[in-house]
JSON list of C-alpha atoms in Angstrom, two decimals:
[
{"chain": "A", "resi": 1, "resn": "MET", "atom": "CA", "xyz": [13.69, 153.91, 113.61]},
{"chain": "A", "resi": 2, "resn": "THR", "atom": "CA", "xyz": [17.00, 155.27, 114.51]},
{"chain": "A", "resi": 3, "resn": "ILE", "atom": "CA", "xyz": [20.00, 153.31, 113.89]},
{"chain": "A", "resi": 4, "resn": "ASN", "atom": "CA", "xyz": [22.03, 152.38, 117.18]},
{"chain": "A", "resi": 5, "resn": "HIS", "atom": "CA", "xyz": [25.50, 153.83, 115.81]},
{"chain": "A", "resi": 6, "resn": "LEU", "atom": "CA", "xyz": [27.56, 151.39, 117.98]},
{"chain": "A", "resi": 7, "resn": "GLU", "atom": "CA", "xyz": [25.98, 148.59, 115.38]},
{"chain": "A", "resi": 8, "resn": "PHE", "atom": "CA", "xyz": [26.20, 150.07, 112.36]},
{"chain": "A", "resi": 9, "resn": "TRP", "atom": "CA", "xyz": [29.07, 149.20, 110.65]},
{"chain": "A", "resi": 10, "resn": "ASP", "atom": "CA", "xyz": [30.26, 145.79, 109.71]},
{"chain": "A", "resi": 11, "resn": "SER", "atom": "CA", "xyz": [33.50, 145.56, 107.55]},
{"chain": "A", "resi": 12, "resn": "ASN", "atom": "CA", "xyz": [36.20, 147.80, 107.47]},
{"chain": "A", "resi": 13, "resn": "TYR", "atom": "CA", "xyz": [37.90, 145.42, 103.99]},
{"chain": "A", "resi": 14, "resn": "TYR", "atom": "CA", "xyz": [40.31, 148.51, 102.98]},
{"chain": "A", "resi": 15, "resn": "LYS", "atom": "CA", "xyz": [41.54, 148.24, 106.60]},
{"chain": "A", "resi": 16, "resn": "ASN", "atom": "CA", "xyz": [41.00, 152.96, 106.52]},
{"chain": "A", "resi": 17, "resn": "PRO", "atom": "CA", "xyz": [42.92, 153.50, 110.05]},
{"chain": "A", "resi": 18, "resn": "VAL", "atom": "CA", "xyz": [41.25, 155.09, 112.92]},
{"chain": "A", "resi": 19, "resn": "LEU", "atom": "CA", "xyz": [40.37, 158.63, 112.43]},
{"chain": "A", "resi": 20, "resn": "ASN", "atom": "CA", "xyz": [41.83, 161.59, 113.81]},
{"chain": "A", "resi": 21, "resn": "GLU", "atom": "CA", "xyz": [41.34, 165.43, 113.89]},
{"chain": "A", "resi": 22, "resn": "GLN", "atom": "CA", "xyz": [44.36, 166.17, 111.58]},
{"chain": "A", "resi": 23, "resn": "MET", "atom": "CA", "xyz": [42.65, 163.21, 108.84]},
{"chain": "A", "resi": 24, "resn": "ILE", "atom": "CA", "xyz": [38.76, 165.61, 109.07]},
{"chain": "A", "resi": 25, "resn": "GLU", "atom": "CA", "xyz": [40.45, 169.10, 108.87]},
{"chain": "A", "resi": 26, "resn": "HIS", "atom": "CA", "xyz": [42.60, 167.86, 106.27]},
{"chain": "A", "resi": 27, "resn": "ALA", "atom": "CA", "xyz": [39.73, 166.01, 104.07]},
{"chain": "A", "resi": 28, "resn": "GLN", "atom": "CA", "xyz": [37.41, 169.15, 104.93]},
{"chain": "A", "resi": 29, "resn": "GLN", "atom": "CA", "xyz": [40.36, 171.74, 104.01]},
{"chain": "A", "resi": 30, "resn": "LYS", "atom": "CA", "xyz": [40.51, 169.59, 100.33]},
{"chain": "A", "resi": 31, "resn": "LEU", "atom": "CA", "xyz": [37.26, 168.89, 100.01]},
{"chain": "A", "resi": 32, "resn": "GLY", "atom": "CA", "xyz": [36.67, 173.01, 101.00]},
{"chain": "A", "resi": 33, "resn": "VAL", "atom": "CA", "xyz": [33.80, 171.78, 103.39]},
{"chain": "A", "resi": 34, "resn": "LYS", "atom": "CA", "xyz": [32.69, 171.26, 106.56]},
{"chain": "A", "resi": 35, "resn": "LEU", "atom": "CA", "xyz": [31.06, 167.45, 107.08]},
{"chain": "A", "resi": 36, "resn": "PRO", "atom": "CA", "xyz": [28.16, 167.42, 109.16]},
{"chain": "A", "resi": 37, "resn": "ASP", "atom": "CA", "xyz": [28.92, 166.19, 112.29]},
{"chain": "A", "resi": 38, "resn": "LEU", "atom": "CA", "xyz": [26.61, 162.86, 112.25]},
{"chain": "A", "resi": 39, "resn": "PHE", "atom": "CA", "xyz": [29.47, 161.97, 109.94]},
{"chain": "A", "resi": 40, "resn": "ILE", "atom": "CA", "xyz": [32.32, 161.68, 111.71]},
{"chain": "A", "resi": 41, "resn": "GLU", "atom": "CA", "xyz": [30.71, 161.00, 114.49]},
{"chain": "A", "resi": 42, "resn": "LEU", "atom": "CA", "xyz": [30.20, 157.74, 112.63]},
{"chain": "A", "resi": 43, "resn": "LEU", "atom": "CA", "xyz": [33.75, 157.68, 110.97]},
{"chain": "A", "resi": 44, "resn": "LYS", "atom": "CA", "xyz": [35.33, 157.63, 115.11]},
{"chain": "A", "resi": 45, "resn": "ILE", "atom": "CA", "xyz": [33.20, 154.97, 115.33]},
{"chain": "A", "resi": 46, "resn": "GLN", "atom": "CA", "xyz": [34.59, 153.07, 112.33]},
{"chain": "A", "resi": 47, "resn": "ASN", "atom": "CA", "xyz": [36.57, 154.82, 109.59]},
{"chain": "A", "resi": 48, "resn": "GLY", "atom": "CA", "xyz": [34.71, 154.35, 106.83]},
{"chain": "A", "resi": 49, "resn": "GLY", "atom": "CA", "xyz": [33.64, 150.45, 105.22]},
{"chain": "A", "resi": 50, "resn": "TYR", "atom": "CA", "xyz": [30.67, 148.29, 105.22]},
{"chain": "A", "resi": 51, "resn": "THR", "atom": "CA", "xyz": [27.53, 148.76, 107.20]},
{"chain": "A", "resi": 52, "resn": "LYS", "atom": "CA", "xyz": [24.79, 146.55, 108.57]},
{"chain": "A", "resi": 53, "resn": "GLY", "atom": "CA", "xyz": [23.06, 146.75, 105.87]},
{"chain": "A", "resi": 54, "resn": "TYR", "atom": "CA", "xyz": [20.19, 149.36, 105.22]},
{"chain": "A", "resi": 55, "resn": "ALA", "atom": "CA", "xyz": [18.68, 150.86, 102.94]},
{"chain": "A", "resi": 56, "resn": "PHE", "atom": "CA", "xyz": [16.49, 154.38, 103.19]},
{"chain": "A", "resi": 57, "resn": "PRO", "atom": "CA", "xyz": [12.88, 154.47, 102.29]},
{"chain": "A", "resi": 58, "resn": "MET", "atom": "CA", "xyz": [11.24, 156.26, 99.35]},
{"chain": "A", "resi": 59, "resn": "GLN", "atom": "CA", "xyz": [9.07, 157.82, 98.49]},
{"chain": "A", "resi": 60, "resn": "THR", "atom": "CA", "xyz": [10.49, 158.82, 94.58]},
{"chain": "A", "resi": 61, "resn": "LYS", "atom": "CA", "xyz": [11.12, 156.00, 91.72]},
{"chain": "A", "resi": 62, "resn": "THR", "atom": "CA", "xyz": [14.95, 155.55, 91.65]},
{"chain": "A", "resi": 63, "resn": "SER", "atom": "CA", "xyz": [16.66, 153.52, 89.42]},
{"chain": "A", "resi": 64, "resn": "TRP", "atom": "CA", "xyz": [17.51, 151.09, 91.52]},
{"chain": "A", "resi": 65, "resn": "SER", "atom": "CA", "xyz": [14.36, 150.33, 93.59]},
{"chain": "A", "resi": 66, "resn": "GLU", "atom": "CA", "xyz": [10.86, 151.19, 93.31]},
{"chain": "A", "resi": 67, "resn": "ASN", "atom": "CA", "xyz": [10.91, 152.13, 97.20]},
{"chain": "A", "resi": 68, "resn": "HIS", "atom": "CA", "xyz": [14.49, 152.40, 98.44]},
{"chain": "A", "resi": 69, "resn": "VAL", "atom": "CA", "xyz": [18.46, 153.08, 98.25]},
{"chain": "A", "resi": 70, "resn": "PRO", "atom": "CA", "xyz": [20.89, 151.30, 99.53]},
{"chain": "A", "resi": 71, "resn": "LEU", "atom": "CA", "xyz": [23.89, 152.00, 102.40]},
{"chain": "A", "resi": 72, "resn": "ASN", "atom": "CA", "xyz": [25.84, 148.74, 102.38]},
{"chain": "A", "resi": 73, "resn": "GLU", "atom": "CA", "xyz": [28.54, 150.93, 102.89]},
{"chain": "A", "resi": 74, "resn": "LEU", "atom": "CA", "xyz": [29.95, 154.45, 103.92]},
{"chain": "A", "resi": 75, "resn": "PHE", "atom": "CA", "xyz": [32.83, 155.89, 102.59]},
{"chain": "A", "resi": 76, "resn": "GLY", "atom": "CA", "xyz": [35.94, 157.16, 105.43]},
{"chain": "A", "resi": 77, "resn": "ILE", "atom": "CA", "xyz": [38.98, 159.56, 105.11]},
{"chain": "A", "resi": 78, "resn": "ALA", "atom": "CA", "xyz": [42.18, 157.68, 104.11]},
{"chain": "A", "resi": 79, "resn": "LEU", "atom": "CA", "xyz": [45.36, 159.92, 103.82]},
{"chain": "A", "resi": 80, "resn": "ASP", "atom": "CA", "xyz": [47.38, 157.07, 102.74]},
{"chain": "A", "resi": 81, "resn": "LYS", "atom": "CA", "xyz": [47.34, 157.13, 99.32]},
{"chain": "A", "resi": 82, "resn": "ASP", "atom": "CA", "xyz": [49.27, 153.59, 99.40]},
{"chain": "A", "resi": 83, "resn": "LEU", "atom": "CA", "xyz": [46.83, 152.47, 101.25]},
{"chain": "A", "resi": 84, "resn": "ASN", "atom": "CA", "xyz": [44.15, 151.99, 97.85]},
{"chain": "A", "resi": 85, "resn": "SER", "atom": "CA", "xyz": [41.20, 152.26, 100.21]},
{"chain": "A", "resi": 86, "resn": "ARG", "atom": "CA", "xyz": [37.72, 152.50, 97.57]},
{"chain": "A", "resi": 87, "resn": "HIS", "atom": "CA", "xyz": [35.82, 153.66, 100.16]},
{"chain": "A", "resi": 88, "resn": "ASN", "atom": "CA", "xyz": [37.69, 157.03, 100.40]},
{"chain": "A", "resi": 89, "resn": "ILE", "atom": "CA", "xyz": [35.45, 160.78, 100.54]},
{"chain": "A", "resi": 90, "resn": "LEU", "atom": "CA", "xyz": [39.20, 161.92, 99.08]},
{"chain": "A", "resi": 91, "resn": "LEU", "atom": "CA", "xyz": [38.18, 160.07, 95.35]},
{"chain": "A", "resi": 92, "resn": "SER", "atom": "CA", "xyz": [35.03, 162.62, 95.34]},
{"chain": "A", "resi": 93, "resn": "GLU", "atom": "CA", "xyz": [36.73, 165.04, 93.29]},
{"chain": "A", "resi": 94, "resn": "TYR", "atom": "CA", "xyz": [38.49, 162.50, 90.68]},
{"chain": "A", "resi": 95, "resn": "MET", "atom": "CA", "xyz": [34.95, 160.83, 90.40]},
{"chain": "A", "resi": 96, "resn": "ILE", "atom": "CA", "xyz": [32.60, 164.32, 89.87]},
{"chain": "A", "resi": 97, "resn": "LYS", "atom": "CA", "xyz": [34.79, 164.71, 87.14]},
{"chain": "A", "resi": 98, "resn": "GLU", "atom": "CA", "xyz": [35.56, 160.70, 86.35]},
{"chain": "A", "resi": 99, "resn": "TRP", "atom": "CA", "xyz": [31.45, 160.23, 85.55]},
{"chain": "A", "resi": 100, "resn": "GLY", "atom": "CA", "xyz": [30.43, 163.84, 85.37]},
{"chain": "A", "resi": 101, "resn": "LEU", "atom": "CA", "xyz": [28.29, 164.88, 88.55]},
{"chain": "A", "resi": 102, "resn": "PRO", "atom": "CA", "xyz": [27.74, 167.70, 89.37]},
{"chain": "A", "resi": 103, "resn": "ALA", "atom": "CA", "xyz": [30.36, 169.89, 91.18]},
{"chain": "A", "resi": 104, "resn": "ASN", "atom": "CA", "xyz": [29.98, 170.74, 94.99]},
{"chain": "A", "resi": 105, "resn": "GLN", "atom": "CA", "xyz": [29.41, 166.91, 96.16]},
{"chain": "A", "resi": 106, "resn": "VAL", "atom": "CA", "xyz": [30.95, 164.50, 98.52]},
{"chain": "A", "resi": 107, "resn": "LEU", "atom": "CA", "xyz": [30.71, 161.00, 97.47]},
{"chain": "A", "resi": 108, "resn": "LEU", "atom": "CA", "xyz": [29.34, 158.92, 100.57]},
{"chain": "A", "resi": 109, "resn": "THR", "atom": "CA", "xyz": [28.50, 155.75, 99.19]},
{"chain": "A", "resi": 110, "resn": "GLY", "atom": "CA", "xyz": [28.25, 154.51, 94.76]},
{"chain": "A", "resi": 111, "resn": "ASP", "atom": "CA", "xyz": [30.02, 152.63, 92.17]},
{"chain": "A", "resi": 112, "resn": "GLY", "atom": "CA", "xyz": [30.06, 154.77, 89.09]},
{"chain": "A", "resi": 113, "resn": "HIS", "atom": "CA", "xyz": [26.73, 153.94, 87.95]},
{"chain": "A", "resi": 114, "resn": "TRP", "atom": "CA", "xyz": [24.92, 156.02, 90.82]},
{"chain": "A", "resi": 115, "resn": "TRP", "atom": "CA", "xyz": [26.17, 157.55, 93.91]},
{"chain": "A", "resi": 116, "resn": "ILE", "atom": "CA", "xyz": [24.76, 158.57, 97.26]},
{"chain": "A", "resi": 117, "resn": "THR", "atom": "CA", "xyz": [26.45, 162.28, 97.71]},
{"chain": "A", "resi": 118, "resn": "LEU", "atom": "CA", "xyz": [25.84, 165.02, 100.42]},
{"chain": "A", "resi": 119, "resn": "ASP", "atom": "CA", "xyz": [25.28, 167.65, 98.32]},
{"chain": "A", "resi": 120, "resn": "TYR", "atom": "CA", "xyz": [27.03, 171.05, 98.98]},
{"chain": "A", "resi": 121, "resn": "ARG", "atom": "CA", "xyz": [24.87, 173.00, 95.96]},
{"chain": "A", "resi": 122, "resn": "LEU", "atom": "CA", "xyz": [23.02, 174.97, 97.99]},
{"chain": "A", "resi": 123, "resn": "GLY", "atom": "CA", "xyz": [25.07, 175.95, 101.04]},
{"chain": "A", "resi": 124, "resn": "GLU", "atom": "CA", "xyz": [27.35, 174.56, 104.24]},
{"chain": "A", "resi": 125, "resn": "ILE", "atom": "CA", "xyz": [24.51, 172.21, 105.21]},
{"chain": "A", "resi": 126, "resn": "PRO", "atom": "CA", "xyz": [24.76, 169.35, 102.64]},
{"chain": "A", "resi": 127, "resn": "THR", "atom": "CA", "xyz": [21.01, 167.85, 101.43]},
{"chain": "A", "resi": 128, "resn": "VAL", "atom": "CA", "xyz": [21.68, 164.38, 100.51]},
{"chain": "A", "resi": 129, "resn": "ARG", "atom": "CA", "xyz": [21.38, 163.06, 97.18]},
{"chain": "A", "resi": 130, "resn": "TRP", "atom": "CA", "xyz": [20.85, 159.85, 95.01]},
{"chain": "A", "resi": 131, "resn": "PHE", "atom": "CA", "xyz": [22.31, 160.58, 90.97]},
{"chain": "A", "resi": 132, "resn": "ASP", "atom": "CA", "xyz": [22.44, 157.55, 88.63]},
{"chain": "A", "resi": 133, "resn": "THR", "atom": "CA", "xyz": [24.88, 159.27, 85.99]},
{"chain": "A", "resi": 134, "resn": "GLU", "atom": "CA", "xyz": [23.69, 156.11, 83.35]},
{"chain": "A", "resi": 135, "resn": "SER", "atom": "CA", "xyz": [19.91, 157.80, 84.05]},
{"chain": "A", "resi": 136, "resn": "ASN", "atom": "CA", "xyz": [20.78, 161.35, 84.34]},
{"chain": "A", "resi": 137, "resn": "GLU", "atom": "CA", "xyz": [18.72, 161.19, 88.27]},
{"chain": "A", "resi": 138, "resn": "ASP", "atom": "CA", "xyz": [19.82, 163.47, 90.63]},
{"chain": "A", "resi": 139, "resn": "ILE", "atom": "CA", "xyz": [17.01, 163.07, 93.36]},
{"chain": "A", "resi": 140, "resn": "LEU", "atom": "CA", "xyz": [16.48, 164.35, 97.01]},
{"chain": "A", "resi": 141, "resn": "ILE", "atom": "CA", "xyz": [17.00, 161.30, 99.18]},
{"chain": "A", "resi": 142, "resn": "ALA", "atom": "CA", "xyz": [17.00, 164.01, 102.69]},
{"chain": "A", "resi": 143, "resn": "ASN", "atom": "CA", "xyz": [17.26, 167.70, 103.69]},
{"chain": "A", "resi": 144, "resn": "ASN", "atom": "CA", "xyz": [20.43, 166.34, 105.81]},
{"chain": "A", "resi": 145, "resn": "PHE", "atom": "CA", "xyz": [22.36, 164.11, 106.83]},
{"chain": "A", "resi": 146, "resn": "ASN", "atom": "CA", "xyz": [21.12, 163.50, 110.57]},
{"chain": "A", "resi": 147, "resn": "ASP", "atom": "CA", "xyz": [17.86, 162.84, 108.37]},
{"chain": "A", "resi": 148, "resn": "PHE", "atom": "CA", "xyz": [18.98, 160.36, 106.42]},
{"chain": "A", "resi": 149, "resn": "ILE", "atom": "CA", "xyz": [20.45, 158.23, 109.11]},
{"chain": "A", "resi": 150, "resn": "ASN", "atom": "CA", "xyz": [17.61, 158.73, 110.92]},
{"chain": "A", "resi": 151, "resn": "GLY", "atom": "CA", "xyz": [15.22, 157.77, 108.76]},
{"chain": "A", "resi": 152, "resn": "LEU", "atom": "CA", "xyz": [17.61, 154.19, 107.67]},
{"chain": "A", "resi": 153, "resn": "VAL", "atom": "CA", "xyz": [15.72, 150.92, 108.17]},
{"chain": "A", "resi": 154, "resn": "PRO", "atom": "CA", "xyz": [17.44, 147.07, 107.99]},
{"chain": "A", "resi": 155, "resn": "GLU", "atom": "CA", "xyz": [17.92, 146.64, 103.94]},
{"chain": "A", "resi": 156, "resn": "HIS", "atom": "CA", "xyz": [15.47, 143.33, 104.63]},
{"chain": "A", "resi": 157, "resn": "GLU", "atom": "CA", "xyz": [12.89, 145.49, 106.52]},
{"chain": "A", "resi": 158, "resn": "ILE", "atom": "CA", "xyz": [12.10, 146.85, 103.03]},
{"chain": "A", "resi": 159, "resn": "LEU", "atom": "CA", "xyz": [12.87, 144.29, 100.66]}
]
């Protein structure tokens, strides 16, 4: 199922500003990665926040569920530290250290106990992974961000 990108987002609760090229370049330079094009396209529609409530069906059981992982929010890019946005990929470096995650991750969503990340450990094109810091799970979700987004289903269809 392909998600309608224009209907992907719900609330921009932290009021992240509209994404511009300077913000993209700053984030990529600070994180040392090239962000996936589809990720940037979604952030240009709304720069992070809550989604309409999606899930990615999983064949592998995780600490979250027998059959899926959630995507109820997706982090954006917020350069203004005074904004205090929790939906911000620029917090990745700090959170990786805080929660003991492997290096070369860009955090897409999570609460500290679990994360969904762009994993750059294998190279320039990231996989999408599930990490649970309490049960030491490191599980492949999708081979790339496009497969992840295109594999999402409305959460109510899985529950």
